[in-house]
mmCIF file of N, CA and C in Angstrom:
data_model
loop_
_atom_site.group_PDB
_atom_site.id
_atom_site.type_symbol
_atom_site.label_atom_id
_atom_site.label_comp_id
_atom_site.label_asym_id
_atom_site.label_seq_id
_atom_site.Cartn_x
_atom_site.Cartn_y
_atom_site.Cartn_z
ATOM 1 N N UNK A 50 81.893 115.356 74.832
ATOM 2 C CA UNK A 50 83.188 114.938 75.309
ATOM 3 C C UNK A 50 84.039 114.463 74.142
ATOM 4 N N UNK A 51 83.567 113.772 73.056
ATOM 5 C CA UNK A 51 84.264 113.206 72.419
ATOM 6 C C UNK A 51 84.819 114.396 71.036
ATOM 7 N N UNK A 52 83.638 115.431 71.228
ATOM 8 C CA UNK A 52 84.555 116.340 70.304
ATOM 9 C C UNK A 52 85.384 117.147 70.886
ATOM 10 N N UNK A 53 85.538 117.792 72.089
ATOM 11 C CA UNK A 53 86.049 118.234 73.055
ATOM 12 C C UNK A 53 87.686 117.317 73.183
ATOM 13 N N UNK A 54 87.756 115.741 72.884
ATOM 14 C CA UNK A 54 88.981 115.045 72.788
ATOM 15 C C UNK A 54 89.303 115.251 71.723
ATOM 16 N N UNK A 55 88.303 115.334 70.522
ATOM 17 C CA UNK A 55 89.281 114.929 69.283
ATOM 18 C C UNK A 55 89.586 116.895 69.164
ATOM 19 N N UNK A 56 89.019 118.248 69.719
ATOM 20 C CA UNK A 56 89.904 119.588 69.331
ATOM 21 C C UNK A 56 90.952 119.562 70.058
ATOM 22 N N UNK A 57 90.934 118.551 71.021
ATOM 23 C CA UNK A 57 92.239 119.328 72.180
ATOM 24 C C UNK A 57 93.391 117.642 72.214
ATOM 25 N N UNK A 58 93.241 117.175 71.279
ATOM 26 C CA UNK A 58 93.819 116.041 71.237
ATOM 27 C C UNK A 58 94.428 115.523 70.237
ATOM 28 N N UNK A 59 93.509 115.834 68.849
ATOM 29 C CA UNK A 59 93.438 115.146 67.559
ATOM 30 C C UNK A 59 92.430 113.969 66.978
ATOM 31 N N UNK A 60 92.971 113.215 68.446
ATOM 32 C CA UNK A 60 91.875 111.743 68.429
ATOM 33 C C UNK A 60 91.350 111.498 69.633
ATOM 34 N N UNK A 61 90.851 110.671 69.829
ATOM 35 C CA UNK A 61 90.642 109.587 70.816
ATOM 36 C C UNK A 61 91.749 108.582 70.999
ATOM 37 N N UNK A 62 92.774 108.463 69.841
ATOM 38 C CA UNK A 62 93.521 107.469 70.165
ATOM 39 C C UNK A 62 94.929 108.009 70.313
ATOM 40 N N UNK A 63 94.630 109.618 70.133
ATOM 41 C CA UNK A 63 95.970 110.573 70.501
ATOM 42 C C UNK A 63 95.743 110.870 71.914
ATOM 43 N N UNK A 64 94.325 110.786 72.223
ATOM 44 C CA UNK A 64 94.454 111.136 73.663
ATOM 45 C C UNK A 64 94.711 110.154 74.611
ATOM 46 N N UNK A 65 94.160 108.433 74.434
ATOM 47 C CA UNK A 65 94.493 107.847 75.104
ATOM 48 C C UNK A 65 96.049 107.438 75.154
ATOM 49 N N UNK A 66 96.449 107.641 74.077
ATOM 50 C CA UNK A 66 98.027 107.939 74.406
ATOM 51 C C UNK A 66 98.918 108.506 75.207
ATOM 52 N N UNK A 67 98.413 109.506 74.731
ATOM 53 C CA UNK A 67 98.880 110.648 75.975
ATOM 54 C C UNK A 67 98.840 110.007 77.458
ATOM 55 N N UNK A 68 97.114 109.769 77.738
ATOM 56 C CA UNK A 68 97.244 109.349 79.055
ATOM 57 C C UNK A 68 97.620 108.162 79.703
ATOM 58 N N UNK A 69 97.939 107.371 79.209
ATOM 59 C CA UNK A 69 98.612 105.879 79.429
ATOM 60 C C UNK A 69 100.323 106.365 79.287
ATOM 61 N N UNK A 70 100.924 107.054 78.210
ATOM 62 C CA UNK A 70 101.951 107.197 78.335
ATOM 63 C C UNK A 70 102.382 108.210 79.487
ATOM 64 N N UNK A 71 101.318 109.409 80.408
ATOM 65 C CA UNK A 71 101.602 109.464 81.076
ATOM 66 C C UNK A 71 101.991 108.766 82.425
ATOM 67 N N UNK A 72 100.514 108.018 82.925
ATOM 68 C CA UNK A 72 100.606 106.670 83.707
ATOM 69 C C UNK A 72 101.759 105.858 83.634
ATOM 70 N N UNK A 73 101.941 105.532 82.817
ATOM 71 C CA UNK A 73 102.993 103.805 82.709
ATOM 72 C C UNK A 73 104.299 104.917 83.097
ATOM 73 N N UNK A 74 104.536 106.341 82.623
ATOM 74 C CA UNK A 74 105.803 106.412 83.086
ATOM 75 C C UNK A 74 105.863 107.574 83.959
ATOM 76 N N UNK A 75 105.064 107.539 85.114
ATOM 77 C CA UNK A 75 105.167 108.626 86.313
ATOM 78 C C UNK A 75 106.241 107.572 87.058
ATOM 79 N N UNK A 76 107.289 108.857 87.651
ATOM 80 C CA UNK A 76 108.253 108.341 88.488
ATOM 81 C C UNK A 76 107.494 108.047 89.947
ATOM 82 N N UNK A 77 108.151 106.579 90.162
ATOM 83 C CA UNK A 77 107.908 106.146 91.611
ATOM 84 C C UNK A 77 106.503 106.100 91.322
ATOM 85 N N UNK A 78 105.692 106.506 92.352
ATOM 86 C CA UNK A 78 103.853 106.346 92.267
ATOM 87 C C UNK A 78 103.449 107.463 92.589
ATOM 88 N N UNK A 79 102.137 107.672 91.878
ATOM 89 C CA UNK A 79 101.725 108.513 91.232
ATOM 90 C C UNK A 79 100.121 108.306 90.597
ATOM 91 N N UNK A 80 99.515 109.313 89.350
ATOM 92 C CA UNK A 80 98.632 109.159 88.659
ATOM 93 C C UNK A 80 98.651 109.724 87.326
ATOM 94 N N UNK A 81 98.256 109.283 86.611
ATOM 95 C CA UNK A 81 97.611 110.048 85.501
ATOM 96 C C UNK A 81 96.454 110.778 85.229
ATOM 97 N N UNK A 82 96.637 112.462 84.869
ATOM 98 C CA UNK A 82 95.187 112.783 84.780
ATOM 99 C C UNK A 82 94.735 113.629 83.447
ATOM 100 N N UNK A 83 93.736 113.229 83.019
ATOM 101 C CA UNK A 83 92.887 114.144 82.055
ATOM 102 C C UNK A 83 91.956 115.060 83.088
ATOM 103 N N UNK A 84 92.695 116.008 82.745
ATOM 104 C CA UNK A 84 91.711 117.742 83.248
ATOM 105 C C UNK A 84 91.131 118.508 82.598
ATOM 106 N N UNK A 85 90.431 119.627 83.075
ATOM 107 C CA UNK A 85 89.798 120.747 82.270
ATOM 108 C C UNK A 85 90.957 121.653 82.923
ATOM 109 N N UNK A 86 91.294 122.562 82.060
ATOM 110 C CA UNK A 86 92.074 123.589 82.624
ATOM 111 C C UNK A 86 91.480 124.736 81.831
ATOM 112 N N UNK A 87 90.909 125.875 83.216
ATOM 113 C CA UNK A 87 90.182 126.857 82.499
ATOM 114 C C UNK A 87 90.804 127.607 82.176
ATOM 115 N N UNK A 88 91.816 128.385 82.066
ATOM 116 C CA UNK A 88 92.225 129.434 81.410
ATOM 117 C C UNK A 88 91.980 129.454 79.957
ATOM 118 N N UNK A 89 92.999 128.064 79.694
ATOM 119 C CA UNK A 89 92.944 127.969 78.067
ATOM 120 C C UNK A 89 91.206 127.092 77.609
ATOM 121 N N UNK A 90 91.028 127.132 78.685
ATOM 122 C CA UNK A 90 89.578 126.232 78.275
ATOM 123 C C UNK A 90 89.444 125.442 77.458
ATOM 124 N N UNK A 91 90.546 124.287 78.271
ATOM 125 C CA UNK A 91 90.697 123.197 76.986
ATOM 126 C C UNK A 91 90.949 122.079 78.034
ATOM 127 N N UNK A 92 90.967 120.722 77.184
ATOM 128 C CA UNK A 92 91.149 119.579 78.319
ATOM 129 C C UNK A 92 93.328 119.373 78.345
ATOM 130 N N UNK A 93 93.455 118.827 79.494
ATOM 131 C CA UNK A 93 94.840 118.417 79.066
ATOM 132 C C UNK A 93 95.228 117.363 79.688
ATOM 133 N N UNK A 94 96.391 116.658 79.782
ATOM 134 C CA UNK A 94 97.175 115.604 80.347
ATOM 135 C C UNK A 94 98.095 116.000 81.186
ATOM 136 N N UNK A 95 97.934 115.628 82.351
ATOM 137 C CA UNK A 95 98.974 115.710 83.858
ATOM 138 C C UNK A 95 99.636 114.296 84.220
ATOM 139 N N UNK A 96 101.116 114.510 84.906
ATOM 140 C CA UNK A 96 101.063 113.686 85.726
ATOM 141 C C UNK A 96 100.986 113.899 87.047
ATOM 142 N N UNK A 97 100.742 113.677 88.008
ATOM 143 C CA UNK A 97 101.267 113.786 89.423
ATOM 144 C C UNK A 97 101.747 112.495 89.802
ATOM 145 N N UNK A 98 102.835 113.493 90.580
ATOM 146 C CA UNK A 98 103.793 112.158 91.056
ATOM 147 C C UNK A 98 104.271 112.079 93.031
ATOM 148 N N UNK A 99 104.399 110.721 93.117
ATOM 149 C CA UNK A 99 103.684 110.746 94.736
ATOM 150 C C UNK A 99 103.171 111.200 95.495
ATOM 151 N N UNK A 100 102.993 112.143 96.509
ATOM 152 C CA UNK A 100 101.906 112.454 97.119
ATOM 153 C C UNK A 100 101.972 114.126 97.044
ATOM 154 N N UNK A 101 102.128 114.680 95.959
ATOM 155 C CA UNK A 101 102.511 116.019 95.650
ATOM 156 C C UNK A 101 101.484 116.733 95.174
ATOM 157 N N UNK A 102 101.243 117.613 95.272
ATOM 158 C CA UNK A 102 99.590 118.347 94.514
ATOM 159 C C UNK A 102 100.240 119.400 93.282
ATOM 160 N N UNK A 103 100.681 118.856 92.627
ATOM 161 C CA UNK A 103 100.889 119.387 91.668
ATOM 162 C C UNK A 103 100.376 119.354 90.262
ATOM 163 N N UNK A 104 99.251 119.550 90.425
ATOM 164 C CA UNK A 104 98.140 119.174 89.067
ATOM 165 C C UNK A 104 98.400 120.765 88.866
ATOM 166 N N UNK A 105 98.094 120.922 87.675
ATOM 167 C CA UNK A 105 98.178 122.053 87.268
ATOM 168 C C UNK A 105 96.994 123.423 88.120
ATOM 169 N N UNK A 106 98.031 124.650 87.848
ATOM 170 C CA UNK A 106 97.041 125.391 88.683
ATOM 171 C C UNK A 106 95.413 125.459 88.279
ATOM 172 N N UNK A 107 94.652 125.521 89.013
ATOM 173 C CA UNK A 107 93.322 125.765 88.997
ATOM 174 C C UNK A 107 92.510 124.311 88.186
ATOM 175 N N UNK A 108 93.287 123.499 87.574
ATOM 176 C CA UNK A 108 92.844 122.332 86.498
ATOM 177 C C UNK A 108 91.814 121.530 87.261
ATOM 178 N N UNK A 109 90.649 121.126 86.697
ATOM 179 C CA UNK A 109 89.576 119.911 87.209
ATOM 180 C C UNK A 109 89.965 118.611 86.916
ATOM 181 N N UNK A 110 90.632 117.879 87.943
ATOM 182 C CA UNK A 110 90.572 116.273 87.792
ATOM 183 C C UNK A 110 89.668 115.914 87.060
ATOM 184 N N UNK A 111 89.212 115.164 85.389
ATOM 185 C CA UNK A 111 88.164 114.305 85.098
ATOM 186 C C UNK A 111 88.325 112.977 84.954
ATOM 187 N N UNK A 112 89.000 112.575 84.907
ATOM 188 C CA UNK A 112 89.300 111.190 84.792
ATOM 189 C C UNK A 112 91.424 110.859 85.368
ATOM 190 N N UNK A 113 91.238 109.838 86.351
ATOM 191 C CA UNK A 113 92.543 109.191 86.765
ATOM 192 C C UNK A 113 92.397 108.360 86.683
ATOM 193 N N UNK A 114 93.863 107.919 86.603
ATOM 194 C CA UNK A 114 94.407 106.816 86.294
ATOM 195 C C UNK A 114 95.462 106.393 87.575
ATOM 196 N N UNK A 115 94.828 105.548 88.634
ATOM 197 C CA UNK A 115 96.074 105.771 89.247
ATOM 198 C C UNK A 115 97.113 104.630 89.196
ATOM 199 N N UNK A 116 98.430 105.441 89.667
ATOM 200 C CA UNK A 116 99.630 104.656 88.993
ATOM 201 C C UNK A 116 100.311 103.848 90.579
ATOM 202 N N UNK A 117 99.908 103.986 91.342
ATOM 203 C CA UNK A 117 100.765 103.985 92.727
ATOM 204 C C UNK A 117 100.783 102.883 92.600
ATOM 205 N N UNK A 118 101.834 101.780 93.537
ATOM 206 C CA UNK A 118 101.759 100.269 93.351
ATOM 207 C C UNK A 118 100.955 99.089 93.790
ATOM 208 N N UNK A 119 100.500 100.018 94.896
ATOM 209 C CA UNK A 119 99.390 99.138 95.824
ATOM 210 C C UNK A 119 98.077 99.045 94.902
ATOM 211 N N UNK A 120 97.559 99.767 93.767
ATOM 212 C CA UNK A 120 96.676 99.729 92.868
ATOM 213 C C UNK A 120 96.756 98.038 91.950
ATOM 214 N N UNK A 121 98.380 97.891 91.761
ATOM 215 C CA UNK A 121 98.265 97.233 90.643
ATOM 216 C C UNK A 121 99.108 95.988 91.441
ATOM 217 N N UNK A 122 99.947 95.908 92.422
ATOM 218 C CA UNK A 122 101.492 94.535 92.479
ATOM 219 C C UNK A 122 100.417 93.514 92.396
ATOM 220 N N UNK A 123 99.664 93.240 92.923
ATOM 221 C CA UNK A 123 98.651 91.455 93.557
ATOM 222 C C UNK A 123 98.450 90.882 92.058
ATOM 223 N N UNK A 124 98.265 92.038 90.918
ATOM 224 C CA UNK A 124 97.857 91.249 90.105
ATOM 225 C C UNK A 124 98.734 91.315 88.740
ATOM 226 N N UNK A 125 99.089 92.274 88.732
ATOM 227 C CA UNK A 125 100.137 92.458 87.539
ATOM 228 C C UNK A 125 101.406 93.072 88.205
ATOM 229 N N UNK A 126 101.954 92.515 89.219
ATOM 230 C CA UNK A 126 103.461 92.535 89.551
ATOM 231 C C UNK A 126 103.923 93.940 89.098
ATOM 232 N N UNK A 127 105.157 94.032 88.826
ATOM 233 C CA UNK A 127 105.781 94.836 88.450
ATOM 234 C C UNK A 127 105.274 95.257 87.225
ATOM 235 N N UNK A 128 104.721 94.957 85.848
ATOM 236 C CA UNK A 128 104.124 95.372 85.165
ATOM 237 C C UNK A 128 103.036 96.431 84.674
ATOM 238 N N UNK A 129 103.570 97.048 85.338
ATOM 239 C CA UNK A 129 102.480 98.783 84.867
ATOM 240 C C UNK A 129 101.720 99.039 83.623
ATOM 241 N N UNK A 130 102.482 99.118 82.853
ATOM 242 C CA UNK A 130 102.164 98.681 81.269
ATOM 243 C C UNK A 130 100.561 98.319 81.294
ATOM 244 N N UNK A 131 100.841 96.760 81.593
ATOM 245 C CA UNK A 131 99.613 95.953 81.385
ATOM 246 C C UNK A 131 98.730 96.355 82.018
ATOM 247 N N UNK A 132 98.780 96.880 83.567
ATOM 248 C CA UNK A 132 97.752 97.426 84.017
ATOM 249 C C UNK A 132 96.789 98.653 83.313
ATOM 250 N N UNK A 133 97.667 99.285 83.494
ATOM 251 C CA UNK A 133 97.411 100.747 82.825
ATOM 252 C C UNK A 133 96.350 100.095 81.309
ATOM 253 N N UNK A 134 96.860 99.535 80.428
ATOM 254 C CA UNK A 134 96.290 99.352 79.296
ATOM 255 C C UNK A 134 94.669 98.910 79.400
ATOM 256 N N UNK A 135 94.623 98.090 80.671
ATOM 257 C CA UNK A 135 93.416 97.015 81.266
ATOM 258 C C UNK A 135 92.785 98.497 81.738
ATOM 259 N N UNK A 136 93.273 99.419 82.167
ATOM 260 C CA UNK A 136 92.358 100.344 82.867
ATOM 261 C C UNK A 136 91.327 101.212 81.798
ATOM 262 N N UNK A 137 91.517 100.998 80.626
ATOM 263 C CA UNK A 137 90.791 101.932 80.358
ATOM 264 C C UNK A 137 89.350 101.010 79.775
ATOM 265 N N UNK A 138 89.354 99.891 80.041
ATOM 266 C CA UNK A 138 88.182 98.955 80.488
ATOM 267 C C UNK A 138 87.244 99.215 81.306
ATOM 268 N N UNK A 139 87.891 100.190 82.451
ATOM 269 C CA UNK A 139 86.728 100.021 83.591
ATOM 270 C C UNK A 139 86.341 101.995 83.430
ATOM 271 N N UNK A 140 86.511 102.654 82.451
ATOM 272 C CA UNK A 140 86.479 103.990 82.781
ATOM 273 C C UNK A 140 84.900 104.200 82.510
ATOM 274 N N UNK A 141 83.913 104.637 83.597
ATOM 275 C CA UNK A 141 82.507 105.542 83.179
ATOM 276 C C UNK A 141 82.896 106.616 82.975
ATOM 277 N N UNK A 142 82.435 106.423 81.678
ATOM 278 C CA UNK A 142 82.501 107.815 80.657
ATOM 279 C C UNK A 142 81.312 108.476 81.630
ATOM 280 N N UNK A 143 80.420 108.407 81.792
ATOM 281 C CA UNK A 143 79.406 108.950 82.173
ATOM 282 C C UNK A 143 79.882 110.233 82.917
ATOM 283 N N UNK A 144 80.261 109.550 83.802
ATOM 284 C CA UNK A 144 81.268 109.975 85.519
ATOM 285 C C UNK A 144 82.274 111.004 84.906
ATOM 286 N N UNK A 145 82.631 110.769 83.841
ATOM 287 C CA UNK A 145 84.055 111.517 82.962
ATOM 288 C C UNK A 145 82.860 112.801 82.343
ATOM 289 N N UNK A 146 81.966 112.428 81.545
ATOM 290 C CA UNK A 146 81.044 113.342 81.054
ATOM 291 C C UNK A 146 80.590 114.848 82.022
ATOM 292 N N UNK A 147 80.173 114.138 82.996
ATOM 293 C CA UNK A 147 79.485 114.597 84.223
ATOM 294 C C UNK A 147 80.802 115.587 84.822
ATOM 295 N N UNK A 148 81.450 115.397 85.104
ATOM 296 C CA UNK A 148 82.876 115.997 85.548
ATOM 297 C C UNK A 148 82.896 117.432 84.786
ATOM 298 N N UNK A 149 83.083 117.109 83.665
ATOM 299 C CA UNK A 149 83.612 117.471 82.279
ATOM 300 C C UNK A 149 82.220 118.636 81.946
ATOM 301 N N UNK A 150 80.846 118.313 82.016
ATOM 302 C CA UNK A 150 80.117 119.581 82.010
ATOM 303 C C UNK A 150 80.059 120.256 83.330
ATOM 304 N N UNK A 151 80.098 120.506 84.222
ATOM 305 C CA UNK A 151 80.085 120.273 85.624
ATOM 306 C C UNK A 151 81.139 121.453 85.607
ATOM 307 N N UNK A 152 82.869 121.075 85.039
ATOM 308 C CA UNK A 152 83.725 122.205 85.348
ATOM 309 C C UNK A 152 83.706 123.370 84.001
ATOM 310 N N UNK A 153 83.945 122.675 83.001
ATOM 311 C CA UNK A 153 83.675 123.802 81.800
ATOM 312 C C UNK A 153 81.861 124.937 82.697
ATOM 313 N N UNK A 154 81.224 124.526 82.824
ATOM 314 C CA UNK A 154 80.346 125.524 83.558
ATOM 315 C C UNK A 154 80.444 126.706 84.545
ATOM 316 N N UNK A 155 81.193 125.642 85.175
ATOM 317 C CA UNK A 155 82.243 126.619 86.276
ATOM 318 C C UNK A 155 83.506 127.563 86.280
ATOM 319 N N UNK A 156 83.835 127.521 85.132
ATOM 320 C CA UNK A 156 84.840 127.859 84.599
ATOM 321 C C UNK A 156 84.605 129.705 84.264
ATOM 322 N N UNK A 157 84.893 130.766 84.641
ATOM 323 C CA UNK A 157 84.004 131.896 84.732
ATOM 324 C C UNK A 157 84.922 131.873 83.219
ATOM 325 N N UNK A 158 84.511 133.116 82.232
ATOM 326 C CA UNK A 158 84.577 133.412 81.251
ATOM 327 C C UNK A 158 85.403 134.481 81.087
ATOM 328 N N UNK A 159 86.641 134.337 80.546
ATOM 329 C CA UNK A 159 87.956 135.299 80.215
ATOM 330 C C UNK A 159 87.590 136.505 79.213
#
């Protein structure tokens, strides 16, 4: 996984960029997602925004972030930001790993 972030990313700290800067600024509520998208057979960054299925065609959810408000008001108010930043505290990589061999497998071969 982690070389898989740093070809399709640069870093680890280009990718968590990406996905927090998606999160903190999806309009209204929403999520942030790191996918597998098989065509290009590479990982990428989505947003989806309210209750719309617009993840990219055919792409594997591996890890969200969700942005909607009922996730975050009780404890960080209006502040998205802060949430979002706190979230990547609670992420099992494992669960992200597992995902992540799971669809590249599935992924038939171009």
């Amino acid at each position: 996984m982690a070389a898989a972030i740093d070809e399709h990313f640069g870093s680890f700290d280009a990718f968590a960029g990406q996905l927090s800067a998606a999160t903190k600024s999806v309009q209204g509520s929403g999520w942030g997602v790191l996918a597998w998208e098989p065509l290009g057979q590479r990982l990428i960054v989505e947003q989806v925004y309210d209750h719309h299925g617009n993840v990219g065609q055919g792409a594997t959810p591996l890890l969200v972030f969700d942005a909607w408000e009922h996730a975050y008001y009780l404890q960080y108010r209006n502040v998205r930001p802060d949430y979002v930043d706190r979230l990547w505290n609670l992420v099992n990589w494992s669960d992200v790993i597992a995902r992540f061999d799971a669809a590249r497998a599935a992924t038939p071969k171009i």
